[in-house]
Amino acid sequence: MPTDIAVTPGRLDRKAVLVTGGAHGIGAAIADRFVAEGADVLVADVAAGQEAGGRAVRCDVSVPEDVAAAVAEAEARFGGLDIMVNNAGLGSARDLVDLDDEEWARVIGVNLTGTFHGIRHAAPAIGRRGGGAILNMSSLAGGRALPGMGAYSAAKAGVEALTRTAAVELRGAGIRVNAIVPGLIGTAAAHGGAAVLARGLGVDDVGDYLDRRQGRWGRPDEVAEVAVHLVEDATAFTSGLLYAIDNGGSAS
Ligand SMILES: NC(=O)c1ccc[n+]([C@@H]2O[C@H](COP(=O)([O-])OP(=O)(O)OC[C@H]3O[C@@H](n4cnc5c(N)ncnc54)[C@H](O)[C@@H]3O)[C@@H](O)[C@H]2O)c1
């Protein structure tokens, strides 16, 4: 097991950042790490007000007005917006023939439409600063069949398509757009959905998949490390990238 990641502060000095779904899990790790790197961070989450405290606003990313308001709040607090992290997401646990329209709409609405809202409302704000970065959150489900997770899989495939399109459309505005494609990261949500994940991955137990493909659970702070890399000025020529974080799981 690797030791904790050493932070060299300042890679995001004074960058104004909005992180959706930053109250828990990977989004919280990204928000914490960005603050440690010198960024001003506003979290936009349906769970805001509980864990995330004063740095968070309540926002349902599936509601366009909520996302527009969160972007406006970040601009008002920080004087602008440099970086948008579209991380909010949730899973599904039903085969396609058993999936009703309501669950389909909820999963697509948060994961895919929420990312679209984030791009649509953040890009003009980032453009007003002369450029910056957008980072989306896909999943290993975006590029493969995971039985029982069809809506989630379709949503994440859509996030990858949006990432490519936005990277090209926004290049002229100086905005680069990348996506992280995590394997299994040990958040409470992932542990809670382990049975569904195991079925989707075709194993009896998630531990079998970890043993064979990933070695171990990934950690949220390991995703946050890559998130810093993909939004910092040093990678200004990197756009349209789908960056897997899975210890070689998708390569094997
Ligand atoms: N943990 C993993 O193994 C894993 C793997 C691949 C991809 N991902 C993706 O990473 C992201 C974060 O996952 P996590 O494991 O940290 O999950 P999590 O459940 O711990 O955190 C998700 C956060 O999003 C928030 N959220 C949910 N619906 C929202 C909405 N409508 N509007 C705003 N916020 C909302 C939740 O309140 C929570 O704070 C998700 O997009 C997920 O699909 C996670």
Tab-separated table of C-alpha atoms and ligand atoms in Angstrom:
chain	number	residue	atom	x	y	z
A	1	MET	CA	0.000	0.000	0.000
A	2	PRO	CA	1.518	3.372	-0.953
A	3	THR	CA	2.007	6.011	1.694
A	4	ASP	CA	0.040	9.254	1.738
A	5	ILE	CA	0.559	11.565	-1.207
A	6	ALA	CA	2.919	14.454	-0.443
A	7	VAL	CA	1.364	17.782	-1.419
A	8	THR	CA	3.593	20.497	-2.848
A	9	PRO	CA	1.281	23.471	-2.258
A	10	GLY	CA	0.664	26.117	-4.881
A	11	ARG	CA	-0.106	24.216	-8.073
A	12	LEU	CA	-3.590	25.798	-8.109
A	13	ASP	CA	-2.714	29.062	-6.408
A	14	ARG	CA	-5.712	31.451	-6.396
A	15	LYS	CA	-7.637	29.429	-8.966
A	16	ALA	CA	-11.408	29.754	-8.544
A	17	VAL	CA	-12.991	26.306	-8.633
A	18	LEU	CA	-16.474	24.789	-8.526
A	19	VAL	CA	-16.734	21.083	-7.637
A	20	THR	CA	-20.093	19.344	-8.032
A	21	GLY	CA	-20.807	16.422	-5.726
A	22	GLY	CA	-18.019	17.601	-3.453
A	23	ALA	CA	-19.696	16.840	-0.121
A	24	HIS	CA	-18.608	13.183	-0.064
A	25	GLY	CA	-16.235	10.688	-1.581
A	26	ILE	CA	-14.056	11.532	-4.561
A	27	GLY	CA	-15.485	15.062	-4.920
A	28	ALA	CA	-14.682	15.866	-1.278
A	29	ALA	CA	-11.125	14.582	-1.755
A	30	ILE	CA	-10.753	16.768	-4.852
A	31	ALA	CA	-12.125	19.824	-3.020
A	32	ASP	CA	-9.788	19.247	-0.038
A	33	ARG	CA	-6.749	18.709	-2.252
A	34	PHE	CA	-7.495	21.769	-4.415
A	35	VAL	CA	-7.752	23.923	-1.278
A	36	ALA	CA	-4.404	22.503	-0.106
A	37	GLU	CA	-2.998	23.541	-3.500
A	38	GLY	CA	-4.086	27.139	-2.922
A	39	ALA	CA	-7.400	27.199	-4.812
A	40	ASP	CA	-10.625	28.911	-3.764
A	41	VAL	CA	-13.189	26.100	-3.876
A	42	LEU	CA	-16.973	26.162	-3.849
A	43	VAL	CA	-18.749	22.811	-3.558
A	44	ALA	CA	-22.161	22.348	-5.216
A	45	ASP	CA	-23.999	19.332	-3.846
A	46	VAL	CA	-27.494	18.118	-2.994
A	47	ALA	CA	-26.024	17.245	0.404
A	48	ALA	CA	-24.567	20.732	0.983
A	49	GLY	CA	-24.982	22.229	4.410
A	50	GLN	CA	-24.244	18.963	6.173
A	51	GLU	CA	-20.663	17.748	5.739
A	52	ALA	CA	-19.291	20.374	3.367
A	53	GLY	CA	-19.988	23.380	5.615
A	54	GLY	CA	-19.606	26.996	4.507
A	55	ARG	CA	-17.728	26.229	1.337
A	56	ALA	CA	-20.810	24.516	-0.151
A	57	VAL	CA	-24.054	25.535	-1.809
A	58	ARG	CA	-27.040	23.299	-2.282
A	59	CYS	CA	-27.329	22.299	-5.925
A	60	ASP	CA	-28.998	19.495	-7.834
A	61	VAL	CA	-26.951	19.225	-11.005
A	62	SER	CA	-29.916	17.791	-12.913
A	63	VAL	CA	-31.653	21.179	-12.461
A	64	PRO	CA	-30.171	23.784	-14.835
A	65	GLU	CA	-31.137	26.759	-12.651
A	66	ASP	CA	-29.267	25.210	-9.689
A	67	VAL	CA	-26.089	24.839	-11.714
A	68	ALA	CA	-26.375	28.364	-13.141
A	69	ALA	CA	-26.829	29.701	-9.600
A	70	ALA	CA	-23.809	27.762	-8.296
A	71	VAL	CA	-21.622	29.148	-11.102
A	72	ALA	CA	-22.893	32.673	-10.352
A	73	GLU	CA	-22.160	32.146	-6.642
A	74	ALA	CA	-18.597	31.043	-7.390
A	75	GLU	CA	-18.072	34.098	-9.591
A	76	ALA	CA	-19.522	36.375	-6.895
A	77	ARG	CA	-17.368	34.871	-4.117
A	78	PHE	CA	-14.107	34.545	-6.019
A	79	GLY	CA	-14.384	37.206	-8.740
A	80	GLY	CA	-14.576	34.615	-11.513
A	81	LEU	CA	-14.295	30.932	-12.338
A	82	ASP	CA	-11.195	29.132	-13.647
A	83	ILE	CA	-11.973	25.451	-13.151
A	84	MET	CA	-15.155	23.365	-13.172
A	85	VAL	CA	-15.190	19.794	-11.860
A	86	ASN	CA	-18.306	17.872	-12.930
A	87	ASN	CA	-18.065	15.058	-10.405
A	88	ALA	CA	-21.624	14.565	-9.065
A	89	GLY	CA	-22.920	11.112	-9.876
A	90	LEU	CA	-24.941	8.168	-8.682
A	91	GLY	CA	-25.422	4.567	-9.718
A	92	SER	CA	-28.252	2.344	-10.824
A	93	ALA	CA	-28.972	-1.263	-9.949
A	94	ARG	CA	-31.482	-2.720	-12.373
A	95	ASP	CA	-31.384	-4.689	-15.586
A	96	LEU	CA	-32.625	-2.754	-18.604
A	97	VAL	CA	-35.906	-4.679	-18.882
A	98	ASP	CA	-36.681	-3.877	-15.235
A	99	LEU	CA	-35.614	-0.231	-15.411
A	100	ASP	CA	-38.530	2.196	-15.272
A	101	ASP	CA	-38.484	5.619	-16.896
A	102	GLU	CA	-38.159	7.345	-13.545
A	103	GLU	CA	-34.891	5.613	-12.587
A	104	TRP	CA	-33.542	5.973	-16.133
A	105	ALA	CA	-34.281	9.717	-16.029
A	106	ARG	CA	-32.718	10.102	-12.577
A	107	VAL	CA	-29.466	8.358	-13.473
A	108	ILE	CA	-29.139	10.062	-16.866
A	109	GLY	CA	-30.285	13.364	-15.323
A	110	VAL	CA	-27.574	13.483	-12.653
A	111	ASN	CA	-24.615	11.810	-14.395
A	112	LEU	CA	-25.053	12.951	-17.990
A	113	THR	CA	-27.397	15.931	-18.062
A	114	GLY	CA	-25.725	17.225	-14.890
A	115	THR	CA	-22.376	17.195	-16.689
A	116	PHE	CA	-23.944	18.956	-19.681
A	117	HIS	CA	-25.345	21.628	-17.349
A	118	GLY	CA	-21.915	22.026	-15.772
A	119	ILE	CA	-20.236	22.522	-19.134
A	120	ARG	CA	-22.950	24.812	-20.476
A	121	HIS	CA	-23.015	27.146	-17.479
A	122	ALA	CA	-19.336	27.056	-16.476
A	123	ALA	CA	-17.804	27.514	-19.935
A	124	PRO	CA	-18.988	31.119	-20.442
A	125	ALA	CA	-17.751	32.026	-16.938
A	126	ILE	CA	-14.355	30.391	-17.538
A	127	GLY	CA	-14.247	32.099	-20.925
A	128	ARG	CA	-14.693	35.473	-19.204
A	129	ARG	CA	-11.400	34.740	-17.384
A	130	GLY	CA	-9.678	34.107	-20.702
A	131	GLY	CA	-9.664	30.304	-20.333
A	132	GLY	CA	-9.248	27.462	-17.863
A	133	ALA	CA	-10.210	23.842	-17.410
A	134	ILE	CA	-13.215	21.563	-17.112
A	135	LEU	CA	-12.836	18.094	-15.623
A	136	ASN	CA	-15.574	15.463	-15.956
A	137	MET	CA	-15.996	12.170	-14.108
A	138	SER	CA	-16.614	9.043	-16.134
A	139	SER	CA	-16.253	5.436	-14.939
A	140	LEU	CA	-14.977	2.076	-16.093
A	141	ALA	CA	-18.688	1.538	-16.824
A	142	GLY	CA	-18.471	4.099	-19.632
A	143	GLY	CA	-16.614	1.751	-21.957
A	144	ARG	CA	-17.950	-1.708	-21.152
A	145	ALA	CA	-21.098	-3.652	-20.337
A	146	LEU	CA	-21.863	-3.894	-16.636
A	147	PRO	CA	-25.074	-5.951	-16.312
A	148	GLY	CA	-27.448	-4.259	-13.869
A	149	MET	CA	-25.848	-0.851	-14.427
A	150	GLY	CA	-27.054	-0.052	-17.946
A	151	ALA	CA	-28.366	3.454	-17.264
A	152	TYR	CA	-25.182	4.395	-15.419
A	153	SER	CA	-23.061	2.905	-18.178
A	154	ALA	CA	-24.971	4.812	-20.868
A	155	ALA	CA	-24.664	8.026	-18.868
A	156	LYS	CA	-20.908	7.649	-18.427
A	157	ALA	CA	-20.413	6.792	-22.115
A	158	GLY	CA	-22.284	10.038	-22.761
A	159	VAL	CA	-19.966	11.904	-20.384
A	160	GLU	CA	-17.021	10.666	-22.446
A	161	ALA	CA	-18.688	11.828	-25.677
A	162	LEU	CA	-19.440	15.229	-24.124
A	163	THR	CA	-15.810	15.496	-23.021
A	164	ARG	CA	-14.544	14.988	-26.566
A	165	THR	CA	-17.048	17.399	-28.113
A	166	ALA	CA	-16.540	20.094	-25.477
A	167	ALA	CA	-12.751	19.827	-25.824
A	168	VAL	CA	-13.026	20.703	-29.505
A	169	GLU	CA	-15.816	23.274	-29.213
A	170	LEU	CA	-14.168	25.157	-26.345
A	171	ARG	CA	-10.566	25.081	-27.586
A	172	GLY	CA	-10.959	28.519	-29.145
A	173	ALA	CA	-12.024	29.934	-25.775
A	174	GLY	CA	-8.893	28.558	-24.123
A	175	ILE	CA	-10.849	25.988	-22.151
A	176	ARG	CA	-9.593	22.440	-22.032
A	177	VAL	CA	-11.860	19.557	-21.143
A	178	ASN	CA	-10.713	16.182	-19.841
A	179	ALA	CA	-12.329	13.260	-18.033
A	180	ILE	CA	-11.119	10.925	-15.353
A	181	VAL	CA	-12.145	7.289	-15.779
A	182	PRO	CA	-11.831	5.735	-12.323
A	183	GLY	CA	-11.774	2.028	-11.660
A	184	LEU	CA	-12.998	0.934	-8.242
A	185	ILE	CA	-12.313	3.679	-5.713
A	186	GLY	CA	-13.043	2.873	-2.081
A	187	THR	CA	-15.711	5.432	-1.226
A	188	ALA	CA	-18.697	4.623	0.970
A	189	ALA	CA	-20.877	4.697	-2.160
A	190	ALA	CA	-18.718	2.127	-3.956
A	191	HIS	CA	-18.505	-0.157	-0.911
A	192	GLY	CA	-22.291	0.159	-0.506
A	193	GLY	CA	-22.852	-0.855	-4.131
A	194	ALA	CA	-20.289	-3.687	-4.045
A	195	ALA	CA	-22.853	-6.438	-4.669
A	196	VAL	CA	-24.180	-4.697	-7.798
A	197	LEU	CA	-20.638	-3.983	-8.949
A	198	ALA	CA	-19.643	-7.618	-8.477
A	199	ARG	CA	-22.553	-8.810	-10.580
A	200	GLY	CA	-21.796	-6.202	-13.253
A	201	LEU	CA	-18.135	-7.219	-13.328
A	202	GLY	CA	-19.062	-10.904	-13.578
A	203	VAL	CA	-17.431	-11.979	-10.310
A	204	ASP	CA	-18.762	-13.502	-7.085
A	205	ASP	CA	-17.168	-10.822	-4.989
A	206	VAL	CA	-15.568	-7.426	-5.735
A	207	GLY	CA	-12.448	-8.768	-4.020
A	208	ASP	CA	-12.032	-11.253	-6.897
A	209	TYR	CA	-12.017	-8.384	-9.408
A	210	LEU	CA	-9.570	-6.402	-7.299
A	211	ASP	CA	-7.254	-9.419	-7.033
A	212	ARG	CA	-7.320	-10.139	-10.754
A	213	ARG	CA	-7.546	-6.679	-12.363
A	214	GLN	CA	-6.848	-3.795	-10.023
A	215	GLY	CA	-4.745	-5.142	-7.176
A	216	ARG	CA	-6.627	-3.137	-4.538
A	217	TRP	CA	-9.237	-0.432	-4.077
A	218	GLY	CA	-8.102	2.974	-5.346
A	219	ARG	CA	-8.216	5.871	-2.920
A	220	PRO	CA	-10.085	9.172	-3.396
A	221	ASP	CA	-6.862	11.107	-2.740
A	222	GLU	CA	-5.224	9.219	-5.622
A	223	VAL	CA	-8.001	10.470	-7.920
A	224	ALA	CA	-7.553	13.981	-6.503
A	225	GLU	CA	-3.840	13.863	-7.378
A	226	VAL	CA	-4.663	13.199	-11.038
A	227	ALA	CA	-7.402	15.846	-10.925
A	228	VAL	CA	-4.815	18.475	-9.927
A	229	HIS	CA	-2.592	17.353	-12.800
A	230	LEU	CA	-5.405	17.592	-15.365
A	231	VAL	CA	-6.482	21.135	-14.436
A	232	GLU	CA	-3.191	22.850	-13.524
A	233	ASP	CA	-1.604	25.294	-15.964
A	234	ALA	CA	1.319	22.913	-16.538
A	235	THR	CA	-0.970	20.644	-18.617
A	236	ALA	CA	-2.468	23.485	-20.686
A	237	PHE	CA	-1.944	21.512	-23.930
A	238	THR	CA	-3.868	18.462	-22.663
A	239	SER	CA	-7.505	18.311	-23.745
A	240	GLY	CA	-10.068	15.714	-24.805
A	241	LEU	CA	-8.282	13.065	-22.731
A	242	LEU	CA	-10.006	10.142	-20.990
A	243	TYR	CA	-7.614	9.350	-18.134
A	244	ALA	CA	-8.036	5.917	-16.540
A	245	ILE	CA	-7.121	5.576	-12.859
A	246	ASP	CA	-7.356	1.859	-12.189
A	247	ASN	CA	-3.879	0.418	-11.661
A	248	GLY	CA	-3.970	-1.095	-15.139
A	249	GLY	CA	-7.409	-2.672	-14.690
A	250	SER	CA	-8.724	-1.466	-18.042
A	251	ALA	CA	-5.488	-2.457	-19.767
A	252	SER	CA	-5.583	-6.056	-18.594
B	1	LIG	N1	-16.192	5.251	-6.274
B	1	LIG	C1	-15.955	4.610	-7.408
B	1	LIG	O1	-15.512	3.441	-7.437
B	1	LIG	C2	-16.237	5.297	-8.720
B	1	LIG	C3	-15.832	4.625	-9.866
B	1	LIG	C4	-16.057	5.234	-11.104
B	1	LIG	C5	-16.665	6.470	-11.167
B	1	LIG	N2	-17.059	7.090	-10.034
B	1	LIG	C6	-17.695	8.408	-10.183
B	1	LIG	O2	-17.060	9.336	-9.327
B	1	LIG	C7	-18.008	10.298	-8.889
B	1	LIG	C8	-18.033	10.347	-7.378
B	1	LIG	O3	-18.326	9.054	-6.883
B	1	LIG	P1	-18.191	8.692	-5.326
B	1	LIG	O4	-17.843	7.253	-5.244
B	1	LIG	O5	-17.351	9.695	-4.641
B	1	LIG	O6	-19.723	8.840	-4.885
B	1	LIG	P2	-20.359	9.480	-3.547
B	1	LIG	O7	-21.755	8.986	-3.501
B	1	LIG	O8	-19.447	9.236	-2.391
B	1	LIG	O9	-20.329	11.040	-3.840
B	1	LIG	C9	-21.177	11.594	-4.808
B	1	LIG	C10	-21.539	12.993	-4.379
B	1	LIG	O10	-22.433	13.514	-5.371
B	1	LIG	C11	-23.523	14.124	-4.701
B	1	LIG	N3	-24.698	14.119	-5.557
B	1	LIG	C12	-25.502	13.080	-5.876
B	1	LIG	N4	-26.495	13.482	-6.665
B	1	LIG	C13	-26.312	14.815	-6.864
B	1	LIG	C14	-27.015	15.808	-7.580
B	1	LIG	N5	-28.145	15.511	-8.258
B	1	LIG	N6	-26.543	17.079	-7.590
B	1	LIG	C15	-25.421	17.385	-6.881
B	1	LIG	N7	-24.726	16.498	-6.171
B	1	LIG	C16	-25.161	15.226	-6.171
B	1	LIG	C17	-23.716	13.315	-3.438
B	1	LIG	O11	-24.436	14.039	-2.441
B	1	LIG	C18	-22.262	13.036	-3.033
B	1	LIG	O12	-21.743	14.078	-2.226
B	1	LIG	C19	-19.346	9.898	-9.513
B	1	LIG	O13	-19.543	10.595	-10.722
B	1	LIG	C20	-19.157	8.423	-9.786
B	1	LIG	O14	-19.989	7.969	-10.821
B	1	LIG	C21	-16.857	6.536	-8.808
